[in-house]
mmCIF file of C-alpha atoms in Angstrom:
data_model
loop_
_atom_site.group_PDB
_atom_site.id
_atom_site.type_symbol
_atom_site.label_atom_id
_atom_site.label_comp_id
_atom_site.label_asym_id
_atom_site.label_seq_id
_atom_site.Cartn_x
_atom_site.Cartn_y
_atom_site.Cartn_z
ATOM 1 C CA LYS Q 1 77.035 121.055 93.406
ATOM 2 C CA LEU Q 2 79.050 120.415 96.533
ATOM 3 C CA LEU Q 3 77.809 116.834 96.690
ATOM 4 C CA VAL Q 4 78.674 116.320 93.028
ATOM 5 C CA LEU Q 5 82.229 117.550 93.633
ATOM 6 C CA ILE Q 6 82.547 115.301 96.690
ATOM 7 C CA MET Q 7 81.415 112.273 94.703
ATOM 8 C CA ILE Q 8 83.745 113.030 91.780
ATOM 9 C CA PHE Q 9 86.682 113.426 94.143
ATOM 10 C CA PHE Q 10 85.769 110.221 95.948
ATOM 11 C CA TRP Q 11 85.686 108.271 92.677
ATOM 12 C CA LEU Q 12 89.067 109.688 91.660
ATOM 13 C CA LEU Q 13 90.461 108.694 95.039
ATOM 14 C CA LEU Q 14 89.137 105.154 94.677
ATOM 15 C CA MET Q 15 90.638 104.922 91.193
ATOM 16 C CA TYR Q 16 94.004 106.107 92.493
ATOM 17 C CA TYR Q 17 94.091 103.531 95.278
ATOM 18 C CA SER Q 18 93.035 100.825 92.829
ATOM 19 C CA LEU Q 19 95.924 101.758 90.526
ATOM 20 C CA VAL Q 20 98.384 101.720 93.430
ATOM 21 C CA THR Q 21 97.091 98.313 94.511
ATOM 22 C CA PHE Q 22 97.604 96.773 91.048
ATOM 23 C CA SER Q 23 101.071 98.344 90.834
ATOM 24 C CA GLY Q 24 101.997 96.944 94.241
ATOM 25 C CA LEU Q 25 100.872 93.472 93.220
ATOM 26 C CA TRP Q 26 102.896 93.685 90.003
ATOM 27 C CA TYR Q 27 106.011 94.879 91.870
ATOM 28 C CA ARG Q 28 105.789 92.116 94.483
ATOM 29 C CA ILE Q 29 105.300 89.397 91.875
ATOM 30 C CA ARG Q 30 108.224 90.589 89.741
ATOM 31 C CA TYR Q 31 110.616 91.556 92.553
ATOM 32 C CA LYS Q 32 114.132 90.185 92.165
ATOM 33 C CA ALA Q 33 116.782 90.625 94.861
ATOM 34 C CA PRO Q 34 120.161 92.065 93.778
ATOM 35 C CA ASP Q 35 123.333 89.982 93.764
ATOM 36 C CA PRO Q 36 125.513 89.850 96.913
ATOM 37 C CA LEU Q 37 127.992 92.712 97.343
ATOM 38 C CA LYS Q 38 131.750 92.322 97.147
ATOM 39 C CA HIS Q 39 132.123 94.635 100.132
ATOM 40 C CA TYR Q 40 129.534 95.346 102.829
ATOM 41 C CA PRO Q 41 129.661 98.808 104.486
ATOM 42 C CA SER Q 42 129.624 99.305 108.251
ATOM 43 C CA VAL Q 43 126.233 99.658 109.975
ATOM 44 C CA ALA Q 44 125.154 101.004 113.370
ATOM 45 C CA LEU Q 45 121.912 99.443 114.571
ATOM 46 C CA LEU Q 46 119.942 101.792 116.857
ATOM 47 C CA ILE Q 47 117.242 100.591 119.271
ATOM 48 C CA PRO Q 48 115.513 103.416 121.213
ATOM 49 C CA ALA Q 49 114.329 101.953 124.526
ATOM 50 C CA HIS Q 50 112.276 103.424 127.375
ATOM 51 C CA ASN Q 51 110.923 100.955 129.960
ATOM 52 C CA GLU Q 52 111.128 98.038 127.524
ATOM 53 C CA GLY Q 53 111.973 95.293 130.005
ATOM 54 C CA VAL Q 54 109.041 93.156 128.837
ATOM 55 C CA VAL Q 55 110.372 92.854 125.280
ATOM 56 C CA ILE Q 56 114.007 93.987 125.104
ATOM 57 C CA GLY Q 57 115.439 90.528 125.839
ATOM 58 C CA ASP Q 58 113.698 88.908 122.858
ATOM 59 C CA THR Q 59 114.603 91.894 120.699
ATOM 60 C CA LEU Q 60 118.320 91.760 121.488
ATOM 61 C CA ALA Q 61 118.320 87.987 121.023
ATOM 62 C CA ALA Q 62 116.924 88.529 117.508
ATOM 63 C CA MET Q 63 119.550 91.212 116.821
ATOM 64 C CA ALA Q 64 122.295 88.808 117.866
ATOM 65 C CA ARG Q 65 121.068 86.380 115.182
ATOM 66 C CA LEU Q 66 121.432 88.912 112.351
ATOM 67 C CA ASP Q 67 123.539 87.559 109.512
ATOM 68 C CA TYR Q 68 125.527 90.536 108.220
ATOM 69 C CA PRO Q 69 128.927 90.104 106.505
ATOM 70 C CA GLY Q 70 130.175 93.629 107.283
ATOM 71 C CA GLN Q 71 130.908 95.474 110.526
ATOM 72 C CA LEU Q 72 127.779 95.716 112.660
ATOM 73 C CA ASP Q 73 127.417 97.474 116.021
ATOM 74 C CA ILE Q 74 124.133 97.215 117.903
ATOM 75 C CA TYR Q 75 123.273 100.050 120.304
ATOM 76 C CA SER Q 76 120.567 99.651 122.938
ATOM 77 C CA LEU Q 77 119.758 103.312 123.666
ATOM 78 C CA ASP Q 78 118.276 103.399 127.164
ATOM 79 C CA ASP Q 79 116.203 106.574 127.563
ATOM 80 C CA GLN Q 80 115.933 106.897 131.351
ATOM 81 C CA SER Q 81 114.191 103.536 131.888
ATOM 82 C CA LYS Q 82 112.863 102.806 135.372
ATOM 83 C CA ASP Q 83 112.399 99.050 134.922
ATOM 84 C CA ASP Q 84 114.904 96.266 134.191
ATOM 85 C CA THR Q 85 115.708 97.434 130.639
ATOM 86 C CA ALA Q 86 119.250 98.414 131.661
ATOM 87 C CA SER Q 87 120.119 95.148 133.405
ATOM 88 C CA ILE Q 88 118.828 93.033 130.517
ATOM 89 C CA ALA Q 89 120.674 95.083 127.891
ATOM 90 C CA LYS Q 90 123.889 95.048 129.947
ATOM 91 C CA SER Q 91 123.737 91.264 130.221
ATOM 92 C CA PHE Q 92 123.604 90.992 126.420
ATOM 93 C CA SER Q 93 126.493 93.440 126.006
ATOM 94 C CA LYS Q 94 128.655 91.208 128.205
ATOM 95 C CA VAL Q 95 127.990 88.162 126.022
ATOM 96 C CA PHE Q 96 127.968 89.692 122.519
ATOM 97 C CA SER Q 97 130.816 92.008 121.578
ATOM 98 C CA ARG Q 98 128.785 93.860 118.946
ATOM 99 C CA ILE Q 99 125.913 94.705 121.357
ATOM 100 C CA HIS Q 100 126.430 97.911 123.348
ATOM 101 C CA TYR Q 101 124.366 99.330 126.208
ATOM 102 C CA ILE Q 102 124.167 103.135 125.952
ATOM 103 C CA PRO Q 103 122.414 105.228 128.640
ATOM 104 C CA VAL Q 104 120.889 108.329 127.035
ATOM 105 C CA PRO Q 105 121.262 111.544 129.088
ATOM 106 C CA ASN Q 106 118.058 113.180 130.280
ATOM 107 C CA GLY Q 107 116.797 115.933 128.019
ATOM 108 C CA ALA Q 108 113.859 117.536 126.261
ATOM 109 C CA PRO Q 109 111.740 117.198 124.308
ATOM 110 C CA LYS Q 110 111.140 113.560 125.106
ATOM 111 C CA GLY Q 111 110.729 111.105 122.296
ATOM 112 C CA LYS Q 112 112.277 108.830 119.726
ATOM 113 C CA SER Q 113 113.839 111.584 117.583
ATOM 114 C CA ARG Q 114 116.035 112.930 120.386
ATOM 115 C CA VAL Q 115 117.195 109.434 121.306
ATOM 116 C CA LEU Q 116 118.096 108.620 117.697
ATOM 117 C CA ASN Q 117 120.053 111.867 117.352
ATOM 118 C CA TYR Q 118 122.031 110.918 120.457
ATOM 119 C CA GLY Q 119 122.655 107.425 119.100
ATOM 120 C CA LEU Q 120 124.059 108.913 115.916
ATOM 121 C CA SER Q 121 126.319 111.238 117.915
ATOM 122 C CA ILE Q 122 128.006 108.380 119.816
ATOM 123 C CA SER Q 123 128.384 105.981 116.872
ATOM 124 C CA SER Q 124 130.232 105.952 113.576
ATOM 125 C CA SER Q 125 129.353 103.907 110.500
ATOM 126 C CA ASP Q 126 128.536 104.211 106.817
ATOM 127 C CA TYR Q 127 124.876 103.399 107.407
ATOM 128 C CA PHE Q 128 122.561 103.163 110.383
ATOM 129 C CA ILE Q 129 119.368 101.158 110.771
ATOM 130 C CA VAL Q 130 116.532 101.721 113.245
ATOM 131 C CA TYR Q 131 114.519 99.021 114.979
ATOM 132 C CA ASP Q 132 111.870 99.611 117.618
ATOM 133 C CA ALA Q 133 112.417 97.880 120.942
ATOM 134 C CA ASP Q 134 109.726 95.250 120.252
ATOM 135 C CA ASN Q 135 111.131 94.136 116.881
ATOM 136 C CA GLN Q 136 112.530 90.762 115.872
ATOM 137 C CA PRO Q 137 114.019 90.980 112.355
ATOM 138 C CA GLU Q 138 114.697 87.917 110.233
ATOM 139 C CA PRO Q 139 118.443 87.038 110.160
ATOM 140 C CA GLY Q 140 118.893 88.306 106.590
ATOM 141 C CA ALA Q 141 116.774 91.473 106.906
ATOM 142 C CA LEU Q 142 119.645 93.947 107.294
ATOM 143 C CA ARG Q 143 121.813 92.381 104.590
ATOM 144 C CA LYS Q 144 118.978 92.583 102.049
ATOM 145 C CA LEU Q 145 118.403 96.277 102.789
ATOM 146 C CA VAL Q 146 122.099 97.128 102.384
ATOM 147 C CA GLU Q 147 122.370 95.230 99.099
ATOM 148 C CA VAL Q 148 119.515 97.273 97.620
ATOM 149 C CA ALA Q 149 120.685 100.610 99.073
ATOM 150 C CA GLU Q 150 124.139 100.087 97.551
ATOM 151 C CA THR Q 151 122.840 99.233 94.081
ATOM 152 C CA VAL Q 152 119.956 101.709 93.516
ATOM 153 C CA PRO Q 153 121.159 105.101 92.190
ATOM 154 C CA ASP Q 154 120.476 108.107 94.489
ATOM 155 C CA ALA Q 155 119.304 105.839 97.315
ATOM 156 C CA ALA Q 156 119.361 107.396 100.790
ATOM 157 C CA GLY Q 157 118.884 103.932 102.236
ATOM 158 C CA ALA Q 158 116.150 101.318 101.983
ATOM 159 C CA VAL Q 159 112.952 100.296 103.753
ATOM 160 C CA GLY Q 160 111.787 96.790 104.565
ATOM 161 C CA TYR Q 161 108.626 94.932 105.486
ATOM 162 C CA VAL Q 162 106.964 95.089 108.935
ATOM 163 C CA LYS Q 163 104.993 91.998 109.960
ATOM 164 C CA THR Q 164 102.676 91.664 112.961
ATOM 165 C CA MET Q 165 104.140 89.280 115.526
ATOM 166 C CA ASN Q 166 101.002 88.851 117.643
ATOM 167 C CA ALA Q 167 98.445 88.912 114.813
ATOM 168 C CA HIS Q 168 96.565 85.894 116.161
ATOM 169 C CA LYS Q 169 96.267 87.250 119.713
ATOM 170 C CA ASN Q 170 92.782 88.746 119.312
ATOM 171 C CA ALA Q 171 90.477 90.475 116.827
ATOM 172 C CA LEU Q 172 92.222 93.834 117.164
ATOM 173 C CA THR Q 173 95.736 92.531 116.470
ATOM 174 C CA ARG Q 174 94.460 90.490 113.537
ATOM 175 C CA MET Q 175 92.923 93.593 111.944
ATOM 176 C CA ILE Q 176 96.066 95.641 112.620
ATOM 177 C CA GLY Q 177 98.099 92.923 110.919
ATOM 178 C CA LEU Q 178 95.803 92.992 107.895
ATOM 179 C CA GLU Q 179 96.052 96.793 107.740
ATOM 180 C CA PHE Q 180 99.854 96.561 107.798
ATOM 181 C CA GLN Q 181 99.778 94.119 104.888
ATOM 182 C CA VAL Q 182 97.779 96.644 102.858
ATOM 183 C CA PHE Q 183 100.202 99.423 103.818
ATOM 184 C CA GLN Q 184 103.137 97.369 102.541
ATOM 185 C CA LEU Q 185 101.286 96.564 99.340
ATOM 186 C CA LEU Q 186 99.848 100.006 98.528
ATOM 187 C CA MET Q 187 101.862 102.772 100.157
ATOM 188 C CA GLN Q 188 105.178 100.995 99.873
ATOM 189 C CA CYS Q 189 105.331 98.603 96.924
ATOM 190 C CA GLY Q 190 102.645 100.287 94.819
ATOM 191 C CA ARG Q 191 103.941 103.806 95.232
ATOM 192 C CA TRP Q 192 107.528 102.682 94.589
ATOM 193 C CA ALA Q 193 106.441 100.901 91.410
ATOM 194 C CA LEU Q 194 104.524 103.952 90.158
ATOM 195 C CA PHE Q 195 106.617 106.908 91.302
ATOM 196 C CA LYS Q 196 109.883 105.457 92.688
ATOM 197 C CA LEU Q 197 108.771 106.774 96.086
ATOM 198 C CA GLY Q 198 109.354 104.904 99.341
ATOM 199 C CA SER Q 199 108.554 106.029 102.876
ATOM 200 C CA LEU Q 200 110.246 105.336 106.185
ATOM 201 C CA ALA Q 201 108.133 103.149 108.445
ATOM 202 C CA GLY Q 202 109.833 103.950 111.755
ATOM 203 C CA THR Q 203 111.468 100.531 111.973
ATOM 204 C CA ASN Q 204 113.421 98.166 109.692
ATOM 205 C CA MET Q 205 114.660 101.263 107.846
ATOM 206 C CA LEU Q 206 118.235 101.791 106.677
ATOM 207 C CA LEU Q 207 119.759 105.241 106.064
ATOM 208 C CA ARG Q 208 123.101 106.555 104.928
ATOM 209 C CA ARG Q 209 124.666 108.457 107.840
ATOM 210 C CA SER Q 210 126.260 111.221 105.760
ATOM 211 C CA ILE Q 211 122.908 112.136 104.191
ATOM 212 C CA LEU Q 212 121.139 112.521 107.524
ATOM 213 C CA GLU Q 213 123.998 114.628 108.860
ATOM 214 C CA GLU Q 214 123.620 116.926 105.835
ATOM 215 C CA LEU Q 215 119.904 117.261 106.600
ATOM 216 C CA GLY Q 216 120.552 118.181 110.238
ATOM 217 C CA GLY Q 217 119.378 114.953 111.867
ATOM 218 C CA TYR Q 218 115.901 114.120 113.128
ATOM 219 C CA ASP Q 219 113.305 116.789 113.908
ATOM 220 C CA VAL Q 220 112.964 116.431 117.698
ATOM 221 C CA TYR Q 221 109.459 117.966 117.657
ATOM 222 C CA ALA Q 222 108.075 115.472 115.129
ATOM 223 C CA LEU Q 223 105.985 112.689 116.690
ATOM 224 C CA ALA Q 224 105.886 111.004 113.267
ATOM 225 C CA GLU Q 225 109.632 111.339 112.749
ATOM 226 C CA ASP Q 226 109.684 108.762 109.972
ATOM 227 C CA ALA Q 227 107.101 110.587 107.832
ATOM 228 C CA GLU Q 228 108.769 113.968 108.425
ATOM 229 C CA LEU Q 229 112.186 112.656 107.415
ATOM 230 C CA THR Q 230 110.703 110.946 104.353
ATOM 231 C CA ILE Q 231 109.506 114.326 103.102
ATOM 232 C CA ARG Q 232 112.923 115.964 103.594
ATOM 233 C CA LEU Q 233 114.721 113.130 101.827
ATOM 234 C CA THR Q 234 112.331 113.317 98.890
ATOM 235 C CA VAL Q 235 112.726 117.097 98.705
ATOM 236 C CA ALA Q 236 116.488 116.500 98.418
ATOM 237 C CA GLY Q 237 115.880 114.270 95.378
ATOM 238 C CA LEU Q 238 116.840 111.050 97.181
ATOM 239 C CA LYS Q 239 115.169 107.650 96.934
ATOM 240 C CA LEU Q 240 114.038 105.091 99.501
ATOM 241 C CA PRO Q 241 113.767 101.770 97.621
ATOM 242 C CA VAL Q 242 111.323 99.221 99.002
ATOM 243 C CA VAL Q 243 112.657 95.753 99.836
ATOM 244 C CA PRO Q 244 109.670 93.402 100.330
ATOM 245 C CA ASN Q 245 111.804 90.378 101.310
ATOM 246 C CA SER Q 246 113.444 92.161 104.283
ATOM 247 C CA TRP Q 247 111.168 91.245 107.178
ATOM 248 C CA THR Q 248 110.911 92.287 110.791
ATOM 249 C CA TRP Q 249 108.274 91.072 113.233
ATOM 250 C CA GLU Q 250 106.676 93.731 115.421
ATOM 251 C CA GLN Q 251 104.332 93.594 118.389
ATOM 252 C CA GLU Q 252 101.072 95.541 117.968
ATOM 253 C CA PRO Q 253 98.663 96.869 120.637
ATOM 254 C CA GLU Q 254 96.524 94.118 122.149
ATOM 255 C CA GLN Q 255 94.062 96.483 123.837
ATOM 256 C CA LEU Q 256 91.838 99.095 122.198
ATOM 257 C CA SER Q 257 92.889 101.810 124.655
ATOM 258 C CA VAL Q 258 96.582 101.244 123.830
ATOM 259 C CA PHE Q 259 95.796 101.240 120.105
ATOM 260 C CA ILE Q 260 93.902 104.540 120.353
ATOM 261 C CA ARG Q 261 96.759 106.229 122.240
ATOM 262 C CA GLN Q 262 99.324 104.952 119.742
ATOM 263 C CA ARG Q 263 97.371 105.993 116.668
ATOM 264 C CA THR Q 264 96.475 109.356 118.210
ATOM 265 C CA ARG Q 265 100.216 110.011 118.480
ATOM 266 C CA TRP Q 266 100.726 108.933 114.873
ATOM 267 C CA LEU Q 267 97.893 111.119 113.585
ATOM 268 C CA THR Q 268 98.974 114.083 115.714
ATOM 269 C CA GLY Q 269 102.464 113.720 114.291
ATOM 270 C CA ASN Q 270 101.077 113.742 110.769
ATOM 271 C CA LEU Q 271 99.002 116.836 111.528
ATOM 272 C CA TYR Q 272 102.262 118.516 112.577
ATOM 273 C CA LEU Q 273 103.783 117.442 109.276
ATOM 274 C CA LEU Q 274 100.731 118.656 107.368
ATOM 275 C CA GLU Q 275 100.992 122.085 109.008
ATOM 276 C CA LYS Q 276 104.720 122.133 108.308
ATOM 277 C CA SER Q 277 104.041 121.401 104.635
ATOM 278 C CA PHE Q 278 101.806 124.486 104.395
ATOM 279 C CA HIS Q 279 104.801 126.634 105.438
ATOM 280 C CA GLU Q 280 107.317 124.903 103.175
ATOM 281 C CA PHE Q 281 106.702 125.304 99.439
ATOM 282 C CA SER Q 282 109.382 122.696 98.739
ATOM 283 C CA PHE Q 283 107.087 120.060 100.293
ATOM 284 C CA TRP Q 284 104.842 120.375 97.225
ATOM 285 C CA LYS Q 285 107.508 120.293 94.501
ATOM 286 C CA GLY Q 286 108.203 117.356 92.190
ATOM 287 C CA LYS Q 287 107.650 113.883 93.592
ATOM 288 C CA THR Q 288 107.262 115.350 97.086
ATOM 289 C CA PHE Q 289 103.830 116.541 95.949
ATOM 290 C CA VAL Q 290 102.627 112.914 95.976
ATOM 291 C CA LEU Q 291 103.696 112.450 99.607
ATOM 292 C CA SER Q 292 102.202 115.735 100.813
ATOM 293 C CA LEU Q 293 98.984 115.077 98.908
ATOM 294 C CA GLN Q 294 98.813 111.597 100.446
ATOM 295 C CA HIS Q 295 98.963 113.072 103.950
ATOM 296 C CA LEU Q 296 96.177 115.486 103.075
ATOM 297 C CA LEU Q 297 94.061 112.727 101.529
ATOM 298 C CA THR Q 298 94.665 110.028 104.123
ATOM 299 C CA TYR Q 299 94.482 111.994 107.344
ATOM 300 C CA LEU Q 300 91.818 114.566 106.495
ATOM 301 C CA LEU Q 301 89.790 114.204 103.301
ATOM 302 C CA PHE Q 302 89.572 110.404 103.213
ATOM 303 C CA VAL Q 303 88.285 110.265 106.797
ATOM 304 C CA LEU Q 304 85.766 113.028 106.061
ATOM 305 C CA LEU Q 305 84.607 111.186 102.950
ATOM 306 C CA LEU Q 306 84.315 108.036 105.017
ATOM 307 C CA LEU Q 307 81.968 109.983 107.290
ATOM 308 C CA PHE Q 308 79.933 111.169 104.278
ATOM 309 C CA SER Q 309 79.602 107.629 102.961
ATOM 310 C CA ASP Q 310 78.449 106.390 106.380
ATOM 311 C CA VAL Q 311 75.811 109.124 106.588
ATOM 312 C CA PHE Q 312 74.480 108.310 103.106
ATOM 313 C CA PHE Q 313 74.365 104.602 103.940
ATOM 314 C CA ILE Q 314 72.453 105.144 107.197
ATOM 315 C CA MET Q 315 70.016 107.522 105.471
ATOM 316 C CA SER Q 316 69.359 104.850 102.847
ATOM 317 C CA LEU Q 317 68.693 102.192 105.484
ATOM 318 C CA LEU Q 318 66.286 104.506 107.318
ATOM 319 C CA GLY Q 319 64.430 105.303 104.121
ATOM 320 C CA LEU Q 320 65.266 108.998 104.310
ATOM 321 C CA GLU Q 321 65.325 111.062 101.152
ATOM 322 C CA LEU Q 322 68.830 111.445 99.738
ATOM 323 C CA PRO Q 323 70.002 114.533 97.841
ATOM 324 C CA HIS Q 324 69.131 114.274 94.147
ATOM 325 C CA ILE Q 325 72.235 114.043 91.980
ATOM 326 C CA ALA Q 326 73.083 112.272 88.755
ATOM 327 C CA ALA Q 327 74.462 109.095 90.375
ATOM 328 C CA PRO Q 328 73.012 107.161 93.328
ATOM 329 C CA LEU Q 329 74.795 108.070 96.556
ATOM 330 C CA LEU Q 330 74.385 104.548 97.844
ATOM 331 C CA MET Q 331 76.690 103.432 95.020
ATOM 332 C CA LEU Q 332 79.344 105.766 96.451
ATOM 333 C CA TRP Q 333 79.339 103.849 99.714
ATOM 334 C CA PHE Q 334 79.147 100.475 97.965
ATOM 335 C CA MET Q 335 82.202 101.145 95.790
ATOM 336 C CA SER Q 336 84.250 102.444 98.723
ATOM 337 C CA TYR Q 337 83.492 99.201 100.554
ATOM 338 C CA ILE Q 338 84.403 97.108 97.497
ATOM 339 C CA ILE Q 339 87.745 98.874 96.954
ATOM 340 C CA TYR Q 340 88.631 98.755 100.649
ATOM 341 C CA THR Q 341 87.858 95.040 100.839
ATOM 342 C CA ALA Q 342 89.616 94.243 97.550
ATOM 343 C CA GLN Q 343 92.812 95.865 98.802
ATOM 344 C CA LEU Q 344 92.773 93.702 101.915
ATOM 345 C CA LEU Q 345 92.073 90.527 99.939
ATOM 346 C CA SER Q 346 94.899 91.359 97.500
ATOM 347 C CA ALA Q 347 97.297 91.807 100.415
ATOM 348 C CA ILE Q 348 96.634 88.406 101.988
ATOM 349 C CA VAL Q 349 96.842 86.680 98.595
ATOM 350 C CA ILE Q 350 100.242 88.167 97.759
ATOM 351 C CA ASP Q 351 101.461 87.447 101.309
ATOM 352 C CA ARG Q 352 100.145 83.871 101.105
ATOM 353 C CA ASN Q 353 98.148 84.501 104.245
ATOM 354 C CA VAL Q 354 94.711 83.451 103.001
ATOM 355 C CA SER Q 355 92.504 81.767 105.580
ATOM 356 C CA PHE Q 356 88.785 81.575 106.287
ATOM 357 C CA ILE Q 357 89.077 83.683 109.436
ATOM 358 C CA ASN Q 358 91.150 86.362 107.682
ATOM 359 C CA VAL Q 359 88.556 86.639 104.917
ATOM 360 C CA MET Q 360 85.762 86.936 107.511
ATOM 361 C CA PHE Q 361 87.611 89.729 109.297
ATOM 362 C CA ILE Q 362 88.248 91.521 106.004
ATOM 363 C CA LEU Q 363 84.522 91.517 105.204
ATOM 364 C CA ILE Q 364 83.703 93.369 108.445
ATOM 365 C CA MET Q 365 86.732 95.674 108.772
ATOM 366 C CA TYR Q 366 85.101 98.559 106.911
ATOM 367 C CA PHE Q 367 82.250 98.584 109.447
ATOM 368 C CA THR Q 368 84.490 98.186 112.494
ATOM 369 C CA TYR Q 369 88.214 98.877 112.249
ATOM 370 C CA ALA Q 370 88.021 101.622 109.600
ATOM 371 C CA GLN Q 371 85.408 103.529 111.597
ATOM 372 C CA ILE Q 372 87.805 103.916 114.545
ATOM 373 C CA PHE Q 373 89.760 106.413 112.441
ATOM 374 C CA LEU Q 374 86.872 108.873 112.660
ATOM 375 C CA LEU Q 375 87.362 108.911 116.426
ATOM 376 C CA LEU Q 376 91.134 109.099 116.044
ATOM 377 C CA LEU Q 377 90.956 112.128 113.763
ATOM 378 C CA ILE Q 378 88.724 113.988 116.232
ATOM 379 C CA ARG Q 379 90.931 113.032 119.180
ATOM 380 C CA SER Q 380 94.234 113.911 117.518
ATOM 381 C CA SER Q 381 92.895 117.163 116.041
ATOM 382 C CA TYR Q 382 91.670 118.281 119.449
ATOM 383 C CA SER Q 383 95.006 117.410 121.086
ATOM 384 C CA TYR Q 384 96.987 119.177 118.371
ATOM 385 C CA ILE Q 385 94.875 122.364 118.407
ATOM 386 C CA VAL Q 386 94.896 122.625 122.217
ATOM 387 C CA ASN Q 387 98.684 122.226 122.385
ATOM 388 C CA ARG Q 388 99.210 124.739 119.588
ATOM 389 C CA VAL Q 389 96.941 127.322 121.257
ATOM 390 C CA LYS Q 390 98.742 126.876 124.575
ATOM 391 C CA GLY Q 391 102.152 126.933 122.884
ATOM 392 C CA GLN Q 392 103.061 123.568 124.414
ATOM 393 C CA THR Q 393 105.239 120.809 123.011
ATOM 394 C CA ILE Q 394 103.090 117.746 122.326
ATOM 395 C CA ALA Q 395 104.164 114.990 124.718
ATOM 396 C CA TRP Q 396 105.459 111.663 123.443
ATOM 397 C CA ASP Q 397 103.069 108.847 124.416
ATOM 398 C CA LYS Q 398 104.943 105.558 124.627
ATOM 399 C CA THR Q 399 103.149 102.438 123.381
ATOM 400 C CA THR Q 400 102.514 99.836 126.093
ATOM 401 C CA ARG Q 401 104.215 96.472 125.473
ATOM 402 C CA PHE Q 402 102.910 93.005 126.262
ATOM 403 C CA GLN Q 403 104.654 89.797 127.213
ATOM 404 C CA GLN Q 404 105.614 87.911 124.072
ATOM 405 C CA LYS Q 405 104.996 84.178 123.806
ATOM 406 C CA GLY Q 406 106.261 83.214 120.376
ATOM 407 C CA ASP Q 407 103.220 84.546 118.513
ATOM 408 C CA GLN Q 408 104.876 84.891 115.106
ATOM 409 C CA GLN Q 409 102.615 83.646 112.322
#
């Protein structure tokens, strides 16, 4: 009976993701940008930076190219950097009047949330937008977000598209880039089309200052501060419209060890959010239920079901006897592979990124890239449980940057 329930749930999950995929495709095809505004509100652009000397120069150069008709102030928030981050940022502030170098006082807990709260405390604007220190937004990215945020009723801001700058660097970055394309298509465009739900992606995200002040700012203990804030905004009945033509280019980990550390932090942060949701009934009310259920499905049940499907597949290959149920268990694995692959293929088609090598990578990602998440769940769960038992604050693990060489594709 347990296996029957697992299979039924797995089929329902596959059907849900298929529906979200079709909805995302429909939204992207039909998307129409709003008309230009008569008046553009003021915006503070916040860039949290800790030892970002390798990338901060290219990032600030991209920020200087932003085409925004309203008042724009760009704040490089230096969180106790020990490299040349400060000198590079100061040199830009001397040349561009709207770029400001801001040293962030030492404090605890360490991490992006505390730095963003400080950036909000020293700035004033109608909106603020967050970019990570390795980002290079397109010149019109900010303007497009503001135009949507100002025209959608009950919008707390708007979220844009995150593209992989170094996608062609190696096999890992290519697969990360493909994963990001699926995230934009399913979790962003598809969910917005179905439920009018958007989610903050940590970068290229615009928010109305007054709303965040009402919510008490960022949760300084949240490693996944974007996901945690998304839940609170949704609980408050606010919307985060998705703007697929607002692009920023972001550098992704080029080494497996860096990728594992980064994703362990992300998963640990989502485990914190999952625990928090079990203590807050409001996290399961109304549309917020979809977000909380997604965290439960994506970070726990889906990975466990992935493990089940792998076990059934290996048993079939070895000729071992499978449990006898109404439907063949091998079909369970086969359909999960088909849906996973179809989502990736849909993403590259809608992004006009179809190539022979991308298709080849998509065909093997279920056997390679997707399986890494089994390791990540074990690693992050262990880290989270140990820190909770010891009563320790989970440390922020900064992602290592690499020298950029114009890898945008």
